[in-house]
PDB file of C-alpha atoms in Angstrom:
ATOM      1  CA  GLU A   1     -82.041  23.452  63.962  1.00 82.00           C
ATOM      2  CA  VAL A   2     -84.815  26.316  64.774  1.00 89.00           C
ATOM      3  CA  ASN A   3     -83.519  27.590  68.163  1.00 93.00           C
ATOM      4  CA  ALA A   4     -80.261  26.945  66.637  1.00 96.00           C
ATOM      5  CA  LYS A   5     -80.805  29.517  64.287  1.00 96.00           C
ATOM      6  CA  ILE A   6     -83.355  31.938  66.269  1.00 96.00           C
ATOM      7  CA  TYR A   7     -79.690  32.112  68.571  1.00 97.00           C
ATOM      8  CA  PHE A   8     -76.876  32.528  64.788  1.00 96.00           C
ATOM      9  CA  ASN A   9     -79.711  35.136  63.746  1.00 96.00           C
ATOM     10  CA  GLN A  10     -79.860  36.761  67.257  1.00 97.00           C
ATOM     11  CA  ARG A  11     -76.134  36.954  67.561  1.00 95.00           C
ATOM     12  CA  ASN A  12     -76.564  34.991  70.720  1.00 97.00           C
ATOM     13  CA  TYR A  13     -72.783  32.679  69.814  1.00 96.00           C
ATOM     14  CA  PHE A  14     -72.657  30.981  73.442  1.00 95.00           C
ATOM     15  CA  GLN A  15     -76.516  28.814  72.787  1.00 96.00           C
ATOM     16  CA  ALA A  16     -76.420  29.331  69.104  1.00 97.00           C
ATOM     17  CA  LEU A  17     -72.674  26.665  69.679  1.00 96.00           C
ATOM     18  CA  PRO A  18     -73.418  23.939  71.294  1.00 96.00           C
ATOM     19  CA  LEU A  19     -77.230  22.868  69.523  1.00 97.00           C
ATOM     20  CA  TYR A  20     -74.999  23.556  66.102  1.00 96.00           C
ATOM     21  CA  GLN A  21     -72.630  21.101  67.296  1.00 96.00           C
ATOM     22  CA  LEU A  22     -75.631  18.596  68.356  1.00 96.00           C
ATOM     23  CA  LEU A  23     -77.452  19.075  64.866  1.00 96.00           C
ATOM     24  CA  ASP A  24     -73.391  18.836  62.879  1.00 95.00           C
ATOM     25  CA  SER A  25     -72.917  14.908  65.638  1.00 95.00           C
ATOM     26  CA  ILE A  26     -76.505  13.600  63.834  1.00 95.00           C
ATOM     27  CA  ASN A  27     -75.736  15.179  60.608  1.00 93.00           C
ATOM     28  CA  PRO A  28     -71.627  15.954  59.924  1.00 91.00           C
ATOM     29  CA  GLY A  29     -71.138  17.650  57.848  1.00 86.00           C
ATOM     30  CA  ASN A  30     -74.482  19.832  56.535  1.00 91.00           C
ATOM     31  CA  PRO A  31     -73.499  22.968  54.289  1.00 88.00           C
ATOM     32  CA  GLN A  32     -77.183  24.548  56.982  1.00 92.00           C
ATOM     33  CA  TYR A  33     -74.085  23.978  59.773  1.00 95.00           C
ATOM     34  CA  ILE A  34     -70.042  23.897  59.130  1.00 96.00           C
ATOM     35  CA  TYR A  35     -71.113  27.969  57.967  1.00 96.00           C
ATOM     36  CA  PRO A  36     -73.012  29.036  61.411  1.00 97.00           C
ATOM     37  CA  LEU A  37     -70.384  26.410  62.914  1.00 96.00           C
ATOM     38  CA  GLY A  38     -67.604  28.612  61.808  1.00 97.00           C
ATOM     39  CA  ILE A  39     -68.771  32.201  62.558  1.00 96.00           C
ATOM     40  CA  CYS A  40     -69.710  30.924  66.258  1.00 97.00           C
ATOM     41  CA  HIS A  41     -66.877  29.332  67.434  1.00 96.00           C
ATOM     42  CA  ILE A  42     -64.826  33.076  66.051  1.00 95.00           C
ATOM     43  CA  ASN A  43     -67.460  34.893  68.616  1.00 94.00           C
ATOM     44  CA  ALA A  44     -68.649  33.394  70.723  1.00 92.00           C
ATOM     45  CA  ASN A  45     -64.654  31.441  72.609  1.00 85.00           C
ATOM     46  CA  TYR A  46     -61.780  32.873  69.030  1.00 85.00           C
ATOM     47  CA  ASN A  47     -61.952  29.742  68.653  1.00 90.00           C
ATOM     48  CA  ASP A  48     -59.406  30.427  65.740  1.00 93.00           C
ATOM     49  CA  ARG A  49     -58.957  26.652  64.964  1.00 95.00           C
ATOM     50  CA  GLU A  50     -61.794  24.621  65.543  1.00 95.00           C
ATOM     51  CA  ALA A  51     -63.415  28.008  63.569  1.00 96.00           C
ATOM     52  CA  LEU A  52     -61.174  26.986  60.747  1.00 96.00           C
ATOM     53  CA  ILE A  53     -61.687  23.839  60.423  1.00 95.00           C
ATOM     54  CA  TYR A  54     -64.889  24.242  58.745  1.00 96.00           C
ATOM     55  CA  PHE A  55     -64.879  27.353  57.176  1.00 97.00           C
ATOM     56  CA  GLN A  56     -61.674  25.247  55.035  1.00 96.00           C
ATOM     57  CA  GLU A  57     -64.997  23.216  54.271  1.00 95.00           C
ATOM     58  CA  CYS A  58     -67.265  25.632  53.831  1.00 96.00           C
ATOM     59  CA  LEU A  59     -64.560  27.161  50.859  1.00 94.00           C
ATOM     60  CA  LYS A  60     -65.259  23.118  48.809  1.00 94.00           C
ATOM     61  CA  ASN A  61     -67.888  25.134  48.186  1.00 93.00           C
ATOM     62  CA  GLU A  62     -67.008  28.680  48.299  1.00 91.00           C
ATOM     63  CA  LYS A  63     -70.071  30.030  46.194  1.00 91.00           C
ATOM     64  CA  ALA A  64     -72.959  28.106  48.611  1.00 91.00           C
ATOM     65  CA  TYR A  65     -71.906  30.325  51.211  1.00 94.00           C
ATOM     66  CA  PRO A  66     -71.922  34.455  51.886  1.00 92.00           C
ATOM     67  CA  LYS A  67     -69.142  36.470  50.861  1.00 92.00           C
ATOM     68  CA  THR A  68     -68.333  37.008  54.534  1.00 93.00           C
ATOM     69  CA  LEU A  69     -66.675  33.964  54.494  1.00 96.00           C
ATOM     70  CA  LEU A  70     -64.026  35.563  53.280  1.00 96.00           C
ATOM     71  CA  TYR A  71     -63.614  37.940  55.763  1.00 95.00           C
ATOM     72  CA  TYR A  72     -63.272  35.207  58.657  1.00 96.00           C
ATOM     73  CA  LEU A  73     -61.359  33.396  57.086  1.00 97.00           C
ATOM     74  CA  GLY A  74     -58.907  36.137  56.924  1.00 97.00           C
ATOM     75  CA  LYS A  75     -60.075  36.240  60.776  1.00 95.00           C
ATOM     76  CA  CYS A  76     -58.736  32.488  62.054  1.00 96.00           C
ATOM     77  CA  TYR A  77     -55.654  33.613  60.010  1.00 96.00           C
ATOM     78  CA  HIS A  78     -54.879  36.680  61.831  1.00 96.00           C
ATOM     79  CA  LEU A  79     -55.587  34.912  65.138  1.00 94.00           C
ATOM     80  CA  GLY A  80     -53.318  32.008  63.872  1.00 94.00           C
ATOM     81  CA  LEU A  81     -50.553  34.663  63.309  1.00 95.00           C
ATOM     82  CA  LYS A  82     -50.264  33.648  60.185  1.00 97.00           C
ATOM     83  CA  PHE A  83     -50.417  37.224  58.311  1.00 97.00           C
ATOM     84  CA  ASP A  84     -49.434  36.895  54.856  1.00 97.00           C
ATOM     85  CA  LEU A  85     -52.975  34.682  55.222  1.00 97.00           C
ATOM     86  CA  ALA A  86     -54.833  36.281  56.434  1.00 97.00           C
ATOM     87  CA  ILE A  87     -53.662  39.676  54.196  1.00 97.00           C
ATOM     88  CA  ASN A  88     -54.799  37.702  51.571  1.00 97.00           C
ATOM     89  CA  TYR A  89     -58.669  36.828  52.910  1.00 96.00           C
ATOM     90  CA  TYR A  90     -59.060  40.464  54.311  1.00 95.00           C
ATOM     91  CA  GLU A  91     -57.870  41.763  50.733  1.00 94.00           C
ATOM     92  CA  SER A  92     -60.564  40.012  48.735  1.00 93.00           C
ATOM     93  CA  TYR A  93     -63.449  40.588  51.074  1.00 92.00           C
ATOM     94  CA  LEU A  94     -62.588  43.976  50.266  1.00 90.00           C
ATOM     95  CA  SER A  95     -62.317  43.611  46.901  1.00 89.00           C
ATOM     96  CA  HIS A  96     -65.956  41.829  46.829  1.00 84.00           C
ATOM     97  CA  LEU A  97     -66.877  44.227  48.505  1.00 83.00           C
ATOM     98  CA  TYR A  98     -65.552  47.149  46.384  1.00 77.00           C
ATOM     99  CA  PHE A  99     -67.247  45.760  43.895  1.00 70.00           C
ATOM    100  CA  LYS A 100     -70.695  46.584  44.790  1.00 65.00           C
ATOM    101  CA  LYS A 101     -69.842  49.713  47.109  1.00 57.00           C
ATOM    102  CA  LYS A 102     -72.661  50.972  47.147  1.00 57.00           C
ATOM    103  CA  GLN A 103     -74.429  48.711  49.128  1.00 58.00           C
ATOM    104  CA  ASN A 104     -71.221  48.101  51.173  1.00 49.00           C
ATOM    105  CA  VAL A 105     -70.977  51.408  51.618  1.00 50.00           C
ATOM    106  CA  ASP A 106     -70.705  51.034  55.864  1.00 52.00           C
ATOM    107  CA  ILE A 107     -69.274  48.505  55.880  1.00 56.00           C
ATOM    108  CA  ILE A 108     -66.785  50.191  53.717  1.00 47.00           C
ATOM    109  CA  ARG A 109     -66.228  52.690  56.269  1.00 50.00           C
TER     110      ARG A 109
END
C-alpha cells in the first residue's frame, strides 16, 4: 500500500495502477483504493470506462472524496462522448472552485 501511495503522489500512475489493482483484489471496494484506481485508469491509459466504474462507486459516498471527483467524472463522460453529463459534472466542479475562489484562483485561470 505504501508503494502505491508513493507512486500515486508522484503522479506516476503507470506504476501505481497495478499496485492499486492488487490491493483492490485483496480488499475489493475499499474506499482508499477506488478513487486512486479511477485516477490511475484515466491518467495512465485513458480508460474512461474502467475509471467511471470506480468514480461511480465513489459517488455513493461523495463527501468522503475530494471535489476533484466531479472533474474526473466530467472527464470520463467527456472521453465517452456523453457531453451533457460531462458538462454537468464540469459545471459542478467549477461551481465548487468559484465557491472557494480565493483558494482556487490558480486553477480557475
